[in-house]
Coordinates of C-alpha atoms in Angstrom, one line a residue:
M1 CA 8.2 -26.5 3.5
D2 CA 8.1 -23.2 5.5
N3 CA 4.9 -23.0 7.6
R4 CA 5.6 -19.5 8.8
L5 CA 2.6 -17.2 9.0
F6 CA 3.1 -13.6 7.9
I7 CA 1.0 -10.9 9.4
F8 CA 0.0 -8.0 7.2
D9 CA -1.7 -5.1 9.1
T10 CA -3.7 -2.4 7.4
T11 CA -4.8 -0.5 10.6
L12 CA -2.9 2.7 9.6
R13 CA -4.3 2.8 6.1
D14 CA -7.6 1.0 5.9
G15 CA -8.5 1.6 9.6
E16 CA -8.6 5.4 9.0
Q17 CA -11.5 5.0 6.6
V18 CA -13.8 4.5 9.6
P19 CA -15.7 7.7 10.2
G20 CA -14.2 9.6 13.1
C21 CA -11.0 7.6 13.2
Q22 CA -8.2 10.0 12.2
L23 CA -4.8 9.6 13.7
N24 CA -2.0 12.2 13.6
T25 CA 1.5 11.3 12.7
V26 CA 2.6 10.9 16.3
E27 CA -0.3 8.5 17.0
K28 CA 0.4 6.5 13.8
I29 CA 4.1 6.1 15.0
Q30 CA 2.8 4.8 18.3
V31 CA 0.6 2.3 16.6
A32 CA 3.4 1.3 14.2
K33 CA 5.8 0.7 17.2
A34 CA 3.1 -1.4 19.0
L35 CA 2.5 -3.4 15.8
E36 CA 6.3 -4.0 15.6
A37 CA 6.3 -5.1 19.3
L38 CA 3.5 -7.6 18.5
G39 CA 5.6 -9.1 15.7
V40 CA 3.6 -7.8 12.7
D41 CA 5.6 -8.5 9.6
V42 CA 4.1 -5.9 7.2
I43 CA 2.6 -2.6 8.1
E44 CA 0.6 -0.9 5.4
A45 CA 1.4 2.6 6.6
G46 CA -0.7 4.7 4.2
F47 CA -1.7 5.8 0.7
P48 CA 1.0 8.5 0.1
I49 CA -0.5 10.2 -2.9
S50 CA -3.8 10.7 -1.0
S51 CA -2.6 13.6 1.2
P52 CA 0.5 15.3 2.5
G53 CA -0.4 13.9 5.9
D54 CA -0.4 10.3 4.6
F55 CA 2.8 11.0 2.7
N56 CA 4.6 12.3 5.8
S57 CA 3.3 9.6 8.0
V58 CA 4.7 6.9 5.8
I59 CA 8.1 8.7 5.9
E60 CA 8.0 9.0 9.7
I61 CA 6.8 5.4 10.3
S62 CA 9.6 4.2 8.0
K63 CA 12.1 5.9 10.3
A64 CA 10.5 4.8 13.5
V65 CA 10.4 1.0 13.1
T66 CA 13.3 -1.4 12.5
W67 CA 12.3 -4.7 11.1
P68 CA 8.7 -4.8 9.7
T69 CA 8.2 -4.2 6.0
I70 CA 6.6 -0.8 5.4
C71 CA 4.0 -1.0 2.7
A72 CA 2.6 2.0 0.7
L73 CA -0.7 1.6 -1.2
T74 CA -1.0 2.9 -4.7
R75 CA -3.3 2.7 -7.6
A76 CA -1.9 1.2 -10.9
V77 CA -0.7 4.7 -11.8
Q78 CA 2.9 5.7 -12.3
K79 CA 2.6 9.0 -10.3
D80 CA 1.1 7.1 -7.4
I81 CA 4.1 4.7 -7.5
D82 CA 6.6 7.5 -7.8
V83 CA 5.1 9.2 -4.7
A84 CA 5.1 5.9 -2.8
V85 CA 8.8 5.3 -3.6
D86 CA 9.6 8.7 -2.3
A87 CA 7.6 8.1 0.9
L88 CA 9.3 4.8 1.5
K89 CA 12.9 6.1 1.1
F90 CA 13.8 5.6 4.7
A91 CA 12.1 2.2 5.1
K92 CA 14.6 -0.6 5.8
H93 CA 12.2 -3.1 4.1
K94 CA 9.9 -1.6 1.5
R95 CA 6.7 -2.9 -0.3
I96 CA 4.5 -1.3 -2.8
H97 CA 0.9 -2.5 -2.8
T98 CA -0.6 -1.6 -6.2
G99 CA -3.7 -2.5 -8.0
I100 CA -6.7 -1.8 -10.0
G101 CA -10.5 -2.5 -10.2
T102 CA -11.0 -5.7 -12.2
S103 CA -14.8 -6.3 -12.0
D104 CA -16.9 -5.7 -15.1
S105 CA -18.6 -2.9 -13.3
H106 CA -15.3 -1.1 -12.5
I107 CA -13.9 -1.7 -16.0
K108 CA -17.0 -0.3 -17.7
Y109 CA -18.1 2.5 -15.3
K110 CA -15.0 3.5 -13.4
F111 CA -12.4 3.2 -16.2
N112 CA -14.5 3.2 -19.4
S113 CA -12.2 0.5 -20.6
N114 CA -12.0 -3.2 -21.4
R115 CA -10.5 -6.2 -19.7
E116 CA -7.4 -6.4 -21.9
E117 CA -6.4 -2.7 -21.2
I118 CA -7.0 -3.3 -17.4
I119 CA -4.7 -6.3 -17.5
E120 CA -2.1 -4.3 -19.4
R121 CA -2.3 -1.5 -16.8
A122 CA -2.0 -4.0 -14.0
V123 CA 1.1 -5.7 -15.5
A124 CA 2.7 -2.3 -16.3
A125 CA 2.2 -1.0 -12.8
V126 CA 3.8 -4.1 -11.2
K127 CA 6.7 -3.9 -13.6
Y128 CA 7.1 -0.2 -12.9
A129 CA 7.0 -0.7 -9.1
R130 CA 9.6 -3.5 -9.4
R131 CA 12.1 -1.0 -10.9
F132 CA 12.2 0.6 -7.4
V133 CA 11.4 -2.2 -4.9
D134 CA 11.8 -6.0 -4.8
D135 CA 8.6 -6.5 -2.9
V136 CA 5.4 -5.7 -4.9
E137 CA 2.0 -6.8 -3.9
F138 CA -1.0 -6.6 -6.4
Y139 CA -4.6 -6.2 -5.4
A140 CA -7.6 -6.7 -7.7
E141 CA -10.2 -4.2 -6.5
D142 CA -13.8 -5.6 -6.4
A143 CA -12.3 -9.0 -7.2
G144 CA -15.4 -10.8 -5.9
R145 CA -17.3 -9.7 -9.0
T146 CA -14.4 -10.3 -11.4

């Protein structure tokens, strides 16, 4: 049995949600190189569809590091996945992190949908992402209330 621990870092994506914490592309590359030097296995580099800056940062980070997997966040939406695939084109190791809200609250109020449709959207997104990359991670937003 392999007991290796894999480190997944979200600093460059989730860390930017902190008020006043905005990094430019050069700073993000510096952070990515430091994470690589620390031995981080997976760097979630951004949410490419969210802004041109995030899209370009994912591209430049992909070029700047050698061995970590570069991960791009998406919603369970084909357009998001298409943009992520484009942003990851220079990554040596690529991952798409896709997902959807799964709690009753999200299903009812955010998506005006039902559980079966959400499951279908989730499965479709993972299958679609797998057409482009071998490494797909799924998240269930608000999973604690699911």
